[in-house]
Short mmCIF file of C-alpha atoms in Angstrom, two decimals:
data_model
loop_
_atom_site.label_atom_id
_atom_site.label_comp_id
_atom_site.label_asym_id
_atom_site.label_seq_id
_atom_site.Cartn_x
_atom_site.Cartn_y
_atom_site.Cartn_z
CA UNK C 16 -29.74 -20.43 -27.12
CA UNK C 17 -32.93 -19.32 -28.14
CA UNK C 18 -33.62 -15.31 -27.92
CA UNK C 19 -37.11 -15.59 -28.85
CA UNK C 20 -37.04 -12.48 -30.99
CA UNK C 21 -40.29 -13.29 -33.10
CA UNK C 22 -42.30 -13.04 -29.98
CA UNK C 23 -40.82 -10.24 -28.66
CA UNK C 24 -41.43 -8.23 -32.05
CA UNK C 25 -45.08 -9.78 -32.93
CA UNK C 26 -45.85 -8.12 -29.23
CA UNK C 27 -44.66 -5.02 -29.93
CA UNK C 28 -46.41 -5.18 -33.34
CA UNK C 29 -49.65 -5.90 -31.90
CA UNK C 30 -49.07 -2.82 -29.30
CA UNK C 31 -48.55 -0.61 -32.37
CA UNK C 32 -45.14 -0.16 -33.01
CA UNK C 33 -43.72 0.54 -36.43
CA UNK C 34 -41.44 -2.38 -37.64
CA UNK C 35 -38.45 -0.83 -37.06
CA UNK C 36 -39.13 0.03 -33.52
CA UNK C 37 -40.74 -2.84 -32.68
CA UNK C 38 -37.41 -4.77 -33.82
CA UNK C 39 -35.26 -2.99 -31.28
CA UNK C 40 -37.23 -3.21 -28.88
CA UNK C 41 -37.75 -6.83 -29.11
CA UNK C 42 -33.76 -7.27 -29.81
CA UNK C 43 -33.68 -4.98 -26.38
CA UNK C 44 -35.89 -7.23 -24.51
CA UNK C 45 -34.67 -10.44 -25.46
CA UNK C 46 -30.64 -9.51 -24.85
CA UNK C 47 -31.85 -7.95 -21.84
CA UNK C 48 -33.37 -11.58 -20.83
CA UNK C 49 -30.65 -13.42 -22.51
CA UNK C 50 -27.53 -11.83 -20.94
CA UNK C 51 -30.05 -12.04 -17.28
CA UNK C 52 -30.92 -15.87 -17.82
CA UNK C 53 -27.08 -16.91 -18.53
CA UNK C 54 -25.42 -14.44 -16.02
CA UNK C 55 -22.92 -17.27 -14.52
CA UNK C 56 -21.83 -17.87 -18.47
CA UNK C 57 -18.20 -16.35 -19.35
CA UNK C 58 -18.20 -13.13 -21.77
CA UNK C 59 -16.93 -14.99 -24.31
CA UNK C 60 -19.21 -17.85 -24.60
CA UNK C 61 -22.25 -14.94 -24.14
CA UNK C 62 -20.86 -13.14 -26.96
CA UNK C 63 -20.25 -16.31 -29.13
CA UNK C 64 -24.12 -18.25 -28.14
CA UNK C 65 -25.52 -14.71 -28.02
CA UNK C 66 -24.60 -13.89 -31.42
CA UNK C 67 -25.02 -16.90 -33.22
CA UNK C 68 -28.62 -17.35 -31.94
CA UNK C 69 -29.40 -13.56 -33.17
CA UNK C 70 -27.82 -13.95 -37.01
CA UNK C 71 -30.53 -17.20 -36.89
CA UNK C 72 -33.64 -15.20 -35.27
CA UNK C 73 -32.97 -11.93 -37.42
CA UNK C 74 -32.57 -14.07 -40.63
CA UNK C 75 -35.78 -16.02 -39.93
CA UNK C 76 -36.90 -12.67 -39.46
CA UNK C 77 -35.49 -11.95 -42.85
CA UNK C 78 -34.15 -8.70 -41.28
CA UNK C 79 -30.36 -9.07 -40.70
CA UNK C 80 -28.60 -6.55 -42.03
CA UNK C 81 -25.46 -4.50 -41.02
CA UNK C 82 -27.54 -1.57 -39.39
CA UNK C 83 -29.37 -3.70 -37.21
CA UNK C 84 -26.47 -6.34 -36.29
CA UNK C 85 -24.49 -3.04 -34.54
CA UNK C 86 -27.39 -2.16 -32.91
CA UNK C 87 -28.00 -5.54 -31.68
CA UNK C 88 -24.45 -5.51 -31.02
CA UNK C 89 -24.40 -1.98 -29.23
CA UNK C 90 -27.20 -3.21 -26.91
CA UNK C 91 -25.22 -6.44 -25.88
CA UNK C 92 -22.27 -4.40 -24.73
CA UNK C 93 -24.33 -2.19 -22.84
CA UNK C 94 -26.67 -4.76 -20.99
CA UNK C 95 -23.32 -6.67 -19.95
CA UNK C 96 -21.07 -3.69 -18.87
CA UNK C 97 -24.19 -1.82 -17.02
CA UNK C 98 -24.12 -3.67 -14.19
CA UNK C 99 -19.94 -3.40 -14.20
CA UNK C 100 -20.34 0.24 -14.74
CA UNK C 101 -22.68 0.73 -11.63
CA UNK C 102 -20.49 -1.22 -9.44
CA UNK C 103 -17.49 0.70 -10.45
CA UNK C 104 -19.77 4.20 -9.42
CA UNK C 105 -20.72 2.70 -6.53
CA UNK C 106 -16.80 2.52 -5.75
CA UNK C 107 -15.76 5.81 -6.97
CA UNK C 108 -17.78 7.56 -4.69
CA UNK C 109 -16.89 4.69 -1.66
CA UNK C 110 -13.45 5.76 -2.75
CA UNK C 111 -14.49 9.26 -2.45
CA UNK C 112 -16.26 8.94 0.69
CA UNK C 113 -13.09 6.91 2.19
CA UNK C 114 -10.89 9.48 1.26
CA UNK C 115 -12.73 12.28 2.57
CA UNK C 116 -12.88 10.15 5.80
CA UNK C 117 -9.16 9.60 5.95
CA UNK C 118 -8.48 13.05 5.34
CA UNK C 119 -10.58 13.88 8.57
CA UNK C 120 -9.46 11.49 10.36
CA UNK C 121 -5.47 12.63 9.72
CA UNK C 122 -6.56 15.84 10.87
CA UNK C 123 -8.72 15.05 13.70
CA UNK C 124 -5.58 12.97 14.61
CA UNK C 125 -2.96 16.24 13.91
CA UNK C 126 -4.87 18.31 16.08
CA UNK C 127 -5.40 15.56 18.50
CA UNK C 128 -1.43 15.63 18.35
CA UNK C 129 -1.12 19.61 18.93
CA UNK C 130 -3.79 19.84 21.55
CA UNK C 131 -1.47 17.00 23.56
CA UNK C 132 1.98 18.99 22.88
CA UNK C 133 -0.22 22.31 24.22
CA UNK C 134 -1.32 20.64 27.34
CA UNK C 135 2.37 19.22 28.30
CA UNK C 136 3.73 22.27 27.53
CA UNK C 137 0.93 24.16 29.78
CA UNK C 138 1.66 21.44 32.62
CA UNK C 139 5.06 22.47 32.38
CA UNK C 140 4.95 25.79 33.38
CA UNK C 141 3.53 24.38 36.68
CA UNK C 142 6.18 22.28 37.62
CA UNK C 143 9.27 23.53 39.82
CA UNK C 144 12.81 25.12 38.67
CA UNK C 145 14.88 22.34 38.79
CA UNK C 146 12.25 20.10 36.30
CA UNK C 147 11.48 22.74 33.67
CA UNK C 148 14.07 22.70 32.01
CA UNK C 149 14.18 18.58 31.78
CA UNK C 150 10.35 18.79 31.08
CA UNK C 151 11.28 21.63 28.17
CA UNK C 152 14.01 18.99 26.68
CA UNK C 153 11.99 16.37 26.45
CA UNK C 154 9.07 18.01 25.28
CA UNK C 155 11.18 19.19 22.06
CA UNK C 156 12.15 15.91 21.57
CA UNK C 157 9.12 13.75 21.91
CA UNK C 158 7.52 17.24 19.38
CA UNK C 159 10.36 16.30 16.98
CA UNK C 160 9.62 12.32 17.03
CA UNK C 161 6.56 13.27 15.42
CA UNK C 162 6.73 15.84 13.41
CA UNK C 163 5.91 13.90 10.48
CA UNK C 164 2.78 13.19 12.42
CA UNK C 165 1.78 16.64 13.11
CA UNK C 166 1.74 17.11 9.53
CA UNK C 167 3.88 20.31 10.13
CA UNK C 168 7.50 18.61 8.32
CA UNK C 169 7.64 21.61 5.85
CA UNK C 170 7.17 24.31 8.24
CA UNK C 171 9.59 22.75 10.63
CA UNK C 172 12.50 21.94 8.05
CA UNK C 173 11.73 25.71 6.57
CA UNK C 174 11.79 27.35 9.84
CA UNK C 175 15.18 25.21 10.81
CA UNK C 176 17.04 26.14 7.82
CA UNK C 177 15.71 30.01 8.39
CA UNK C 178 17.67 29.85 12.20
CA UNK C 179 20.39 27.92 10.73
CA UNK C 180 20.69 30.91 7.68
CA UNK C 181 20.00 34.03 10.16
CA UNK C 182 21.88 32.57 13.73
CA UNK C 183 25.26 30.81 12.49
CA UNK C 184 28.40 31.31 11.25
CA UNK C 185 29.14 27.68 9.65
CA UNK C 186 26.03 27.68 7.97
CA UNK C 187 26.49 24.03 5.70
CA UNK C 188 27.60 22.23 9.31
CA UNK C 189 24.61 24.09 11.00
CA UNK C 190 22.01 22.62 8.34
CA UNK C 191 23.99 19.76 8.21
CA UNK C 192 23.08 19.06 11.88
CA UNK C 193 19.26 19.90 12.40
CA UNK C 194 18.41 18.29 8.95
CA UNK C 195 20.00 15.36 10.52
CA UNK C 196 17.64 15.84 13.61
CA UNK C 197 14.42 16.33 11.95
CA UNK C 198 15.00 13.56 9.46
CA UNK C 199 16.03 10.99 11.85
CA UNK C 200 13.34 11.82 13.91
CA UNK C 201 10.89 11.94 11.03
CA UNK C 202 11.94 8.47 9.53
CA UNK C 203 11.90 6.85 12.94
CA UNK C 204 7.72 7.34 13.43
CA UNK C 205 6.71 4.70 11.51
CA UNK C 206 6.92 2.34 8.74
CA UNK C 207 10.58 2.68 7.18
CA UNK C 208 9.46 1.48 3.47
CA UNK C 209 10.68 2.99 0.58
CA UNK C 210 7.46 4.74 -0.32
CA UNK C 211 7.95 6.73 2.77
CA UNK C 212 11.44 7.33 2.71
CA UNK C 213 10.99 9.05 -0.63
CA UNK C 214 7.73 11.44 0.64
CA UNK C 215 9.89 12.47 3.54
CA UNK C 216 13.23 12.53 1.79
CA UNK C 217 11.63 14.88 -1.11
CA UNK C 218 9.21 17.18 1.16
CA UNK C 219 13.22 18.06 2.97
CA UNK C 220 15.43 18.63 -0.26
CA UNK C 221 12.49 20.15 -2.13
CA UNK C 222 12.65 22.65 0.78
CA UNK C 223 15.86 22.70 0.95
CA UNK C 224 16.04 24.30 -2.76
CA UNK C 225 13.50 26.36 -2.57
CA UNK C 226 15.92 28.14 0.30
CA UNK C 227 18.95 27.96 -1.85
CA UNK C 228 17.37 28.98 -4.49
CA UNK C 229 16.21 32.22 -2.37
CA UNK C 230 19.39 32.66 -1.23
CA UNK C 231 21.61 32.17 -4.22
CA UNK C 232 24.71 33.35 -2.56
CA UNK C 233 24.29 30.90 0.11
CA UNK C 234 22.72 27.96 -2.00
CA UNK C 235 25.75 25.38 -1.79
CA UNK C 236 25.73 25.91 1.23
CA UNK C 237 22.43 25.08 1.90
CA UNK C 238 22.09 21.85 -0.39
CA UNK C 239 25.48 20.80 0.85
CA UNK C 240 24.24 20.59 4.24
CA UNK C 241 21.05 19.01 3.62
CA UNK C 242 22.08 16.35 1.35
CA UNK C 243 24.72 15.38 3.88
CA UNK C 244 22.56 15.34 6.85
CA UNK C 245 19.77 13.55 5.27
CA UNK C 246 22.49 10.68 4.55
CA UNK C 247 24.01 11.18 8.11
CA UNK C 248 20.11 10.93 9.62
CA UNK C 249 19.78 7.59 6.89
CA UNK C 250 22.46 5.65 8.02
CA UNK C 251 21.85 6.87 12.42
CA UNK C 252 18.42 5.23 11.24
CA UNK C 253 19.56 2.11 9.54
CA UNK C 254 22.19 1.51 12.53
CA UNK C 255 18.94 1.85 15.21
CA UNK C 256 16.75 -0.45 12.88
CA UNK C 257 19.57 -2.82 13.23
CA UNK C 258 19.59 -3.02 17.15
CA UNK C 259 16.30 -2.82 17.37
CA UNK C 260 15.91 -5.96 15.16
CA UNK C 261 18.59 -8.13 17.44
CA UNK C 262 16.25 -7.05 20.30
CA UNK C 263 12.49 -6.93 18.60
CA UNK C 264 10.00 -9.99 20.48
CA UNK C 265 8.88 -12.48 18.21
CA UNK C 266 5.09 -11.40 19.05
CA UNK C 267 6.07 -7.81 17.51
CA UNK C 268 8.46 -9.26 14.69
CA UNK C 269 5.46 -11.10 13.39
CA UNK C 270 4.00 -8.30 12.42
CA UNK C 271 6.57 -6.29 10.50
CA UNK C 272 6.98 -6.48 6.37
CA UNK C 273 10.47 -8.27 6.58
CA UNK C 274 10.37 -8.67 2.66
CA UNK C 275 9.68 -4.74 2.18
CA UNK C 276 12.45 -3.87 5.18
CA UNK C 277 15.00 -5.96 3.14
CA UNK C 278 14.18 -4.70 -0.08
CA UNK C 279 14.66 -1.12 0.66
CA UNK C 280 17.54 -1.84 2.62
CA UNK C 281 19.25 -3.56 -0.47
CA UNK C 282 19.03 -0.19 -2.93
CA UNK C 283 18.89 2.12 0.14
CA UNK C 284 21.78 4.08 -1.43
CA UNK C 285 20.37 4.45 -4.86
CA UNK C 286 17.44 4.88 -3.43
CA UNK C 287 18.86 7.55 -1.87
CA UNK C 288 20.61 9.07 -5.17
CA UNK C 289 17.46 8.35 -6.86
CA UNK C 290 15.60 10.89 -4.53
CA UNK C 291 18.16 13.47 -5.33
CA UNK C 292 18.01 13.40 -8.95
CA UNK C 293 14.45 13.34 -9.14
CA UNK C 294 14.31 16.88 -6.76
CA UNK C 295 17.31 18.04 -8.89
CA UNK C 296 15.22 17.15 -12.27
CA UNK C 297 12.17 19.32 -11.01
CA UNK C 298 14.44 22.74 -10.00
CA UNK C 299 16.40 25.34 -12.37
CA UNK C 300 19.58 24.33 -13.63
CA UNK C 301 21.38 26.62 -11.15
CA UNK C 302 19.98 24.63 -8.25
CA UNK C 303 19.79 20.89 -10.23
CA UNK C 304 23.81 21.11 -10.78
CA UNK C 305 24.59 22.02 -7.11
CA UNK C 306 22.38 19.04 -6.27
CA UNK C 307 23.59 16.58 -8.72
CA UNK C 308 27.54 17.61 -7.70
CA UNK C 309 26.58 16.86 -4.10
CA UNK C 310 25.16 12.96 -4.76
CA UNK C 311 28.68 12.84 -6.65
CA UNK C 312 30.35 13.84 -3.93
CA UNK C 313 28.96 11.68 -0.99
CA UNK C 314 31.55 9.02 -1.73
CA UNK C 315 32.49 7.41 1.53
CA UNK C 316 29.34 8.47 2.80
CA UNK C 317 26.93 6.77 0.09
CA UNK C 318 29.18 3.55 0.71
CA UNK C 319 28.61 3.65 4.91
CA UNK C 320 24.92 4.11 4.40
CA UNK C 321 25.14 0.69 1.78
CA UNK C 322 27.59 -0.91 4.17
CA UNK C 323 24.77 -0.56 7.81
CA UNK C 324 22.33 -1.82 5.68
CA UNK C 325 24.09 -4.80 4.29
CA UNK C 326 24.78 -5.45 7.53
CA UNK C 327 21.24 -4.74 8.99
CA UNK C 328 19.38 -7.11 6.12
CA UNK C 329 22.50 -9.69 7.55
CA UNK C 330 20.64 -9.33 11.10
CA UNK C 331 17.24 -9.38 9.65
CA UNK C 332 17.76 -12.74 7.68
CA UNK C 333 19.06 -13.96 10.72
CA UNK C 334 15.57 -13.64 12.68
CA UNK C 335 14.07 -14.96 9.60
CA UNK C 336 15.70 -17.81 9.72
CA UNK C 337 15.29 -18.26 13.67
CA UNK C 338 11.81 -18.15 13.13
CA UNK C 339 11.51 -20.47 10.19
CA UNK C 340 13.14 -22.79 12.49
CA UNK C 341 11.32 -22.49 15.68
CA UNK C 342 8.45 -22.47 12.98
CA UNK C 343 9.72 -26.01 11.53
CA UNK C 344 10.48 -27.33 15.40
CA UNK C 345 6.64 -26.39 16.21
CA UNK C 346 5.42 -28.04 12.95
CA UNK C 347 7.19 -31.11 13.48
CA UNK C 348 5.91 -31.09 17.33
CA UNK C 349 2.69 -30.46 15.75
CA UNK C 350 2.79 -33.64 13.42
CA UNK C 351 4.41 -35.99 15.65
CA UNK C 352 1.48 -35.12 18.38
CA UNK C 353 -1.04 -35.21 15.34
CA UNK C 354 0.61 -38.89 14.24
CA UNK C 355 0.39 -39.98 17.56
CA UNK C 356 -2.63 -39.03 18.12
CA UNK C 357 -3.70 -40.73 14.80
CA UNK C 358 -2.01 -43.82 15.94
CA UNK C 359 -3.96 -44.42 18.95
CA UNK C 360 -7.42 -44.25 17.08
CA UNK C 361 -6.28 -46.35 14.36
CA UNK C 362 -5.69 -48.81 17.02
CA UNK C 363 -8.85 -48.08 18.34
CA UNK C 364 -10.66 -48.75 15.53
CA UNK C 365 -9.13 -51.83 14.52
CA UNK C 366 -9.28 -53.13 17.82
CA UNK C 367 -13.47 -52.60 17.56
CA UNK C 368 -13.15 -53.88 13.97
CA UNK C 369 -12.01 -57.34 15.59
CA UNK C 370 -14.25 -57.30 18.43
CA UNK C 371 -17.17 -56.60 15.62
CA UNK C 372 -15.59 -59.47 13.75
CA UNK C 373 -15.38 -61.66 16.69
CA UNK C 374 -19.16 -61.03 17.92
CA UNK C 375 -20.35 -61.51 14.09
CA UNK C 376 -18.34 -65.11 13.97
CA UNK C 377 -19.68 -65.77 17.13
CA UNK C 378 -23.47 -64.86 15.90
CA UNK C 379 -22.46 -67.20 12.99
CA UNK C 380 -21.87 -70.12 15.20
CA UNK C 381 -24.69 -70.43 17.31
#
């Protein structure tokens, strides 16, 4: 590699420069045209060629010294990781931009959401006696199956445990139930991966405590009745991912994350206990100990919820395996067509390969 450094700094001399300057800027000009002319060439081998050719210029130069090697050096970082660095800018602020975008978009699609609920529920009050209060029923349902959606989970699992504090008499069973509800409901609106298990899981017991721990006299109670309907809402969840799977068309199984489904379903019960200990680890210790002594008491319950899911990555391996095999019955229809088809213009072309031959012998003859 040849930098060219003497011409570089006899220019600069001849504009004026003092020797010093007129050194770094030539050693600026030729890495500059160096690191541009060999920009396909690993870092490595730039560094390495880059280098060597500078310790010979410099010391033909009779200028290499320590000073002016780690400016040299300086320069050669900064002309390769510029262009790096802008990219990666460039990206932050796409990232930026994206995000902002998103975050519009989720709301755009919330209110979208509300505006829908408001007109049903307008439409409603239009329709006769003996509808309204089917209309109402479903309306609170089909509100509930995406609440998660709406972006309104907290305010709905506050205002729950609020009606189930102020309105019953067996307050853990009451809780127990609508956390069930909401959590079922919740989990079954999209994607059931473990990264979204855990956001909706911890948004509900981090709620949860922050009840019981306003309401101290109360607070087992409270946590008691969440934990256990959270677990009661995983495995109703589990069980309807499990008939839905027997039932799901190929065209639509396609498209689901059968490795990710599996996975989660194999740890879904630490996963589970994992959730609670990390809400436990992030309240007081009056609140942490009534959650940890309710993972330790789910028992029966932890072992149902690892029991459906055994059971449910049973079914899903199943499909799997249906499909590798209608997969492997297409493939081999596939390459006996494709053979077949090779056959027949193999024969084709041998058979003009002999009438060539024959017409050449022929031509031969005459």
């Amino acid at each position: 590699m040849n930098l060219e450094l003497k011409s570089y700094y006899e220019k600069a001399l001849d504009r004026g420069a003092g020797e010093n300057e007129a050194l770094k800027e030539a050693i600026d000009k030729s890495i500059e045209a160096a690191v541009h002319r060999y920009a396909g060439a690993s870092a490595r081998n730039l560094g390495e060629s880059l280098a060597e050719a500078l310790a010979k210029e410099l010391d033909e130069l009779c200028r290499i010294d320590e000073e002016l090697l780690q400016y040299a050096f300086e320069r050669l970082i900064e002309t390769v990781q510029r262009p790096k660095e802008k990219e990666i800018e460039r990206l932050i602020i796409e990232i930026d931009r994206l995000q902002r975008h998103l975050s519009t978009e989720e709301e755009e699609l919330q209110r979208s959401l509300r505006d829908l609920f408001v007109g049903i529920e307008t439409a409603g009050k239009k329709v006769g006696a003996d509808l309204s209060e089917n209309w109402e029923e479903a309306l609170e349902n089909t509100e509930l199956e995406h609440v998660e959606g709406l972006g309104i989970l907290t305010e709905t699992v506050e205002a729950a445990l609020v009606a189930a504090l102020e309105e019953s008499d067996e307050i853990e069973h009451a809780i127990r139930e609508v956390v069930r509800q909401i959590t079922h409901k919740a989990l079954g609106e999209g994607l059931l991966s473990a990264a979204r298990i855990r956001a909706i899981l911890t948004t509900i017991l981090m709620k949860a405590s922050e009840m019981a721990e306003a309401t101290p006299t109360k607070a087992k109670e409270v946590i008691h009745g969440t934990v256990y309907g959270i677990n009661d809402a995983l495995i109703a969840t589990v069980k309807q991912l499990k008939n839905r799977l027997d039932f799901t068309p190929e065209e639509e199984a396609e498209h689901l994350n059968w490795n990710e489904m599996i996975r989660m379903l194999s740890r879904s019960d630490e996963l589970y206990k994992e959730i609670i200990d990390d809400v436990a680890s992030k309240n007081s210790p009056f609140i942490r100990d009534i959650l940890v002594d309710s993972s330790d008491i789910l028992g029966d319950q932890f072992a149902e919820l690892k029991r459906i899911s055994q059971e449910t990555i049973e079914v899903a391996k199943k499909r799997l395996a249906s499909f590798a095999k209608e997969a492997a019955i297409k493939g081999a229809e596939l390459k006996e067509q494709l053979t077949a088809e090779a056959k027949k213009l193999g024969e084709k072309a041998w058979k003009k390969a002999l009438k060539m031959a024959e017409a050449y012998r022929s031509k031969k003859e005459q």
